[in-house]
Amino acid sequence: MPPTMIDTHAHLYLEQFDDDRAEVMDRAQTAGVQQILLPNIDSKTVAAMHALVSAYPDRCKAMMGLHPCSVDKDVDRELVVVEQHLSQRPYVAVGEIGLDYYWDKTHIEEQKEAFRVQTKWAHSLALPIVIHSRDSIDDILEELEKLALPGLRGVFHCFTGDTTQIQRILDLSFLMGIGGVLTFKNGGLDKVAPSIPLNSIVLETDAPYLTPHPYRGKRNESSYVALVAEKLADILAMQLEEVAQITTRNAKDLFTC
Ligand code: NI
């Protein structure tokens, strides 16, 4: 029996899984991945995400938020949708939200404002935030430090930063989500990961993206979170069971799942 794990970040509701979603869910269960947390992207993904939660209410839990790559001139209309959903049903987090400086820097100010607004909603609902911080960790940290919302919790999803950023994240009592990048040759994360206390790490896939070795380049899926756990155990010279147990406890504590 594999140890119990949680995939804290997977977009299994996307069309990349339309042909074999049930098999993907079965393989996750076989691999020990008991729960899968689903970050929203924008108004176009909500229905599919809710449908997946309805199909697997014990294993899939939804988040609600507007992804920074979906922030454009229509941001106000999109945020109204997020706010309405947050008022209508429970979610495990506000996410994924944040700043993306990799794909498009046209709407940086709108991205920042959307991040601030959604972070304040999370704080008022006592929900954690799930942060997308591609090429933007320092600016996210600056926003969080300026907001200074007491008791706010969250995770830097797909963390790939340096040791200085790790310390600033720990100072905020935030966690770091570790995924397939840990297994990449030349990814660099394997050098930095030992600087993160294990009780500040949650495991994730970001499926269908960022597939771990040896499946890199193919579609990612939640069962592969086990490959991330194995790699982390290897790097930390710990037993897989212990890594799984501690990261699962971290996820349950952060997301109340
Ligand atoms: Ni994501």
Short mmCIF file of C-alpha atoms and ligand atoms in Angstrom, two decimals:
data_model
loop_
_atom_site.label_atom_id
_atom_site.label_comp_id
_atom_site.label_asym_id
_atom_site.label_seq_id
_atom_site.Cartn_x
_atom_site.Cartn_y
_atom_site.Cartn_z
CA MET A 1 0.00 0.00 0.00
CA PRO A 2 1.47 3.39 -0.99
CA PRO A 3 1.37 6.13 1.66
CA THR A 4 -1.49 8.62 1.55
CA MET A 5 -0.76 11.84 -0.36
CA ILE A 6 -2.66 14.94 -1.47
CA ASP A 7 -2.21 16.61 -4.85
CA THR A 8 -2.75 20.21 -3.73
CA HIS A 9 -2.83 21.65 -7.25
CA ALA A 10 -4.27 19.94 -10.35
CA HIS A 11 -6.48 21.15 -13.19
CA LEU A 12 -8.07 17.76 -13.88
CA TYR A 13 -11.27 19.45 -15.10
CA LEU A 14 -9.53 20.73 -18.26
CA GLU A 15 -10.30 19.21 -21.66
CA GLN A 16 -6.91 17.41 -21.72
CA PHE A 17 -8.61 14.85 -19.43
CA ASP A 18 -11.98 14.60 -21.20
CA ASP A 19 -11.21 11.21 -22.78
CA ASP A 20 -9.93 9.36 -19.71
CA ARG A 21 -10.74 11.32 -16.56
CA ALA A 22 -12.08 8.27 -14.70
CA GLU A 23 -8.88 6.34 -15.41
CA VAL A 24 -6.79 9.30 -14.23
CA MET A 25 -8.79 9.35 -10.99
CA ASP A 26 -8.35 5.57 -10.58
CA ARG A 27 -4.59 5.78 -11.10
CA ALA A 28 -4.35 8.57 -8.54
CA GLN A 29 -6.14 6.41 -5.97
CA THR A 30 -3.89 3.44 -6.73
CA ALA A 31 -0.82 5.67 -6.26
CA GLY A 32 -2.07 6.75 -2.82
CA VAL A 33 -3.28 10.21 -3.89
CA GLN A 34 -6.47 10.34 -1.85
CA GLN A 35 -7.39 13.98 -2.35
CA ILE A 36 -6.97 16.38 -5.26
CA LEU A 37 -7.43 20.13 -4.89
CA LEU A 38 -8.62 21.98 -7.99
CA PRO A 39 -7.56 25.60 -8.55
CA ASN A 40 -9.89 27.61 -10.76
CA ILE A 41 -8.64 29.62 -13.77
CA ASP A 42 -11.47 31.95 -14.84
CA SER A 43 -15.22 32.13 -15.52
CA LYS A 44 -14.92 29.65 -18.39
CA THR A 45 -13.55 26.83 -16.18
CA VAL A 46 -15.95 27.02 -13.23
CA ALA A 47 -18.67 24.69 -14.57
CA ALA A 48 -16.23 21.90 -15.46
CA MET A 49 -14.48 22.23 -12.09
CA HIS A 50 -17.76 22.01 -10.16
CA ALA A 51 -18.81 19.01 -12.27
CA LEU A 52 -15.65 17.14 -11.30
CA VAL A 53 -16.24 17.89 -7.61
CA SER A 54 -19.82 16.61 -7.96
CA ALA A 55 -18.54 13.38 -9.53
CA TYR A 56 -15.93 12.83 -6.76
CA PRO A 57 -17.16 14.81 -3.74
CA ASP A 58 -14.91 12.96 -1.27
CA ARG A 59 -11.73 13.17 -3.32
CA CYS A 60 -11.89 16.47 -5.25
CA LYS A 61 -12.17 19.88 -3.59
CA ALA A 62 -12.51 23.17 -5.46
CA MET A 63 -10.88 26.57 -5.07
CA MET A 64 -12.26 29.80 -6.48
CA GLY A 65 -10.21 32.60 -8.01
CA LEU A 66 -9.06 34.37 -11.16
CA HIS A 67 -5.71 33.23 -12.60
CA PRO A 68 -3.32 36.10 -13.48
CA CYS A 69 -3.00 34.86 -17.08
CA SER A 70 -6.75 35.48 -17.43
CA VAL A 71 -6.49 39.10 -16.24
CA ASP A 72 -7.10 41.58 -19.05
CA LYS A 73 -9.35 44.57 -19.67
CA ASP A 74 -12.38 42.51 -18.60
CA VAL A 75 -10.91 41.91 -15.14
CA ASP A 76 -13.79 43.63 -13.31
CA ARG A 77 -16.38 41.37 -14.91
CA GLU A 78 -14.30 38.29 -14.07
CA LEU A 79 -13.87 39.35 -10.44
CA VAL A 80 -17.63 39.74 -10.05
CA VAL A 81 -18.00 36.08 -11.04
CA VAL A 82 -15.39 35.03 -8.46
CA GLU A 83 -17.03 37.08 -5.72
CA GLN A 84 -20.48 35.63 -6.50
CA HIS A 85 -19.22 32.04 -6.36
CA LEU A 86 -17.34 32.65 -3.12
CA SER A 87 -20.61 33.80 -1.56
CA GLN A 88 -22.57 30.80 -2.86
CA ARG A 89 -20.67 27.68 -1.77
CA PRO A 90 -17.68 26.55 0.27
CA TYR A 91 -14.19 26.37 -1.23
CA VAL A 92 -10.92 25.14 0.25
CA ALA A 93 -8.98 28.22 -0.92
CA VAL A 94 -8.98 31.34 -3.06
CA GLY A 95 -6.90 30.37 -6.09
CA GLU A 96 -5.19 30.38 -8.17
CA ILE A 97 -4.35 34.04 -7.97
CA GLY A 98 -1.13 36.01 -8.36
CA LEU A 99 1.18 37.60 -10.89
CA ASP A 100 2.59 36.16 -14.12
CA TYR A 101 5.45 38.13 -15.68
CA TYR A 102 6.46 35.31 -17.99
CA TRP A 103 3.71 35.20 -20.59
CA ASP A 104 2.51 38.80 -20.83
CA LYS A 105 3.35 41.97 -18.92
CA THR A 106 0.66 44.15 -20.56
CA HIS A 107 -1.71 44.10 -17.59
CA ILE A 108 0.65 44.07 -14.61
CA GLU A 109 -1.27 46.76 -12.73
CA GLU A 110 -4.57 44.95 -13.29
CA GLN A 111 -2.92 41.69 -12.13
CA LYS A 112 -1.72 43.36 -8.94
CA GLU A 113 -5.11 44.88 -8.21
CA ALA A 114 -6.87 41.54 -8.85
CA PHE A 115 -4.39 39.84 -6.51
CA ARG A 116 -4.97 42.40 -3.75
CA VAL A 117 -8.77 42.26 -4.07
CA GLN A 118 -8.92 38.45 -4.01
CA THR A 119 -6.43 38.20 -1.16
CA LYS A 120 -8.64 40.48 0.93
CA TRP A 121 -11.67 38.31 0.13
CA ALA A 122 -9.72 35.22 1.23
CA HIS A 123 -8.76 36.94 4.46
CA SER A 124 -12.34 37.96 5.24
CA LEU A 125 -13.54 34.39 4.54
CA ALA A 126 -10.64 32.89 6.58
CA LEU A 127 -9.50 30.95 3.49
CA PRO A 128 -5.89 30.37 2.41
CA ILE A 129 -4.66 31.73 -0.92
CA VAL A 130 -2.96 29.66 -3.63
CA ILE A 131 -0.44 31.86 -5.38
CA HIS A 132 0.85 31.71 -8.95
CA SER A 133 4.14 33.63 -8.91
CA ARG A 134 5.87 32.98 -12.22
CA ASP A 135 8.89 35.32 -12.48
CA SER A 136 7.19 37.48 -9.86
CA ILE A 137 7.93 36.10 -6.38
CA ASP A 138 9.49 39.33 -5.11
CA ASP A 139 6.53 41.45 -6.21
CA ILE A 140 4.08 38.99 -4.62
CA LEU A 141 6.06 39.16 -1.37
CA GLU A 142 6.00 42.95 -1.51
CA GLU A 143 2.22 42.94 -2.01
CA LEU A 144 1.70 40.53 0.91
CA GLU A 145 4.03 42.48 3.17
CA LYS A 146 2.19 45.72 2.32
CA LEU A 147 -1.24 44.15 2.84
CA ALA A 148 -0.07 42.74 6.20
CA LEU A 149 -3.31 40.85 6.79
CA PRO A 150 -3.07 39.16 10.21
CA GLY A 151 -3.57 35.40 10.12
CA LEU A 152 -3.58 35.21 6.32
CA ARG A 153 -2.23 31.86 5.15
CA GLY A 154 -1.39 30.40 1.78
CA VAL A 155 1.01 28.59 -0.49
CA PHE A 156 3.42 29.66 -3.22
CA HIS A 157 2.33 27.09 -5.77
CA CYS A 158 5.07 25.66 -8.03
CA PHE A 159 7.75 27.34 -5.95
CA THR A 160 11.05 27.74 -7.83
CA GLY A 161 12.69 30.59 -5.91
CA ASP A 162 15.95 31.09 -4.04
CA THR A 163 16.96 30.87 -0.38
CA THR A 164 16.35 34.59 0.28
CA GLN A 165 12.80 34.24 -1.01
CA ILE A 166 12.32 31.07 1.05
CA GLN A 167 13.15 33.02 4.21
CA ARG A 168 10.72 35.85 3.36
CA ILE A 169 7.99 33.27 2.67
CA LEU A 170 8.69 31.52 5.98
CA ASP A 171 8.57 34.89 7.76
CA LEU A 172 5.00 35.27 6.46
CA SER A 173 4.18 31.72 7.67
CA PHE A 174 3.32 30.74 4.10
CA LEU A 175 4.00 27.32 2.57
CA MET A 176 5.65 26.27 -0.69
CA GLY A 177 4.13 23.89 -3.23
CA ILE A 178 6.68 21.51 -4.74
CA GLY A 179 5.95 19.69 -8.00
CA GLY A 180 7.53 18.15 -11.05
CA VAL A 181 10.21 20.83 -11.41
CA LEU A 182 11.98 19.11 -8.50
CA THR A 183 12.72 16.17 -10.80
CA PHE A 184 14.01 18.25 -13.73
CA LYS A 185 17.69 18.00 -14.57
CA ASN A 186 19.11 21.56 -14.38
CA GLY A 187 15.84 22.69 -12.70
CA GLY A 188 17.90 23.90 -9.74
CA LEU A 189 15.09 23.24 -7.28
CA ASP A 190 16.81 20.10 -5.97
CA LYS A 191 19.65 22.34 -4.69
CA VAL A 192 17.27 24.76 -2.93
CA ALA A 193 14.65 22.33 -1.60
CA PRO A 194 16.75 21.19 1.43
CA SER A 195 16.57 24.82 2.68
CA ILE A 196 12.79 24.55 3.03
CA PRO A 197 11.60 23.02 6.32
CA LEU A 198 9.50 19.95 5.48
CA ASN A 199 6.62 21.30 7.57
CA SER A 200 6.41 24.23 5.10
CA ILE A 201 6.03 22.03 1.99
CA VAL A 202 2.94 20.66 0.25
CA LEU A 203 3.07 18.38 -2.79
CA GLU A 204 1.39 19.17 -6.11
CA THR A 205 1.41 18.30 -9.81
CA ASP A 206 -0.13 21.32 -11.62
CA ALA A 207 -1.52 18.66 -14.00
CA PRO A 208 -1.72 18.69 -17.01
CA TYR A 209 1.45 20.86 -16.90
CA LEU A 210 5.00 20.45 -15.50
CA THR A 211 5.16 16.66 -15.79
CA PRO A 212 7.92 15.10 -13.66
CA HIS A 213 10.75 12.94 -14.94
CA PRO A 214 10.58 10.33 -16.51
CA TYR A 215 7.34 11.46 -18.18
CA ARG A 216 8.48 15.04 -18.85
CA GLY A 217 6.96 16.35 -22.09
CA LYS A 218 3.85 14.17 -21.74
CA ARG A 219 0.60 15.11 -19.98
CA ASN A 220 0.87 15.34 -16.21
CA GLU A 221 -1.65 13.65 -13.88
CA SER A 222 -2.23 13.42 -10.15
CA SER A 223 -0.76 9.92 -9.70
CA TYR A 224 2.65 11.45 -10.53
CA VAL A 225 2.64 13.36 -7.25
CA ALA A 226 4.17 10.11 -5.95
CA LEU A 227 7.22 10.74 -8.18
CA VAL A 228 7.64 14.16 -6.59
CA ALA A 229 7.37 12.67 -3.10
CA GLU A 230 9.96 10.01 -3.97
CA LYS A 231 12.37 12.63 -5.32
CA LEU A 232 11.91 14.81 -2.24
CA ALA A 233 12.54 11.84 0.06
CA ASP A 234 15.65 11.04 -1.97
CA ILE A 235 17.01 14.62 -1.72
CA LEU A 236 16.28 14.86 2.01
CA ALA A 237 17.54 11.32 2.70
CA MET A 238 14.26 10.49 4.41
CA GLN A 239 11.76 7.67 4.14
CA LEU A 240 9.03 8.19 1.54
CA GLU A 241 6.40 7.38 4.19
CA GLU A 242 7.61 10.19 6.42
CA VAL A 243 7.69 12.74 3.60
CA ALA A 244 4.17 11.70 2.56
CA GLN A 245 2.87 11.84 6.11
CA ILE A 246 4.27 15.29 6.90
CA THR A 247 3.31 16.94 3.59
CA THR A 248 -0.18 15.42 3.81
CA ARG A 249 -0.58 16.79 7.32
CA ASN A 250 0.60 20.22 6.09
CA ALA A 251 -2.01 20.18 3.32
CA LYS A 252 -4.83 19.08 5.63
CA ASP A 253 -3.90 21.80 8.08
CA LEU A 254 -3.68 24.58 5.46
CA PHE A 255 -6.76 23.67 3.43
CA THR A 256 -8.88 22.09 6.19
CA CYS A 257 -9.49 19.20 3.78
NI NI B 1 -2.20 25.93 -11.86
#
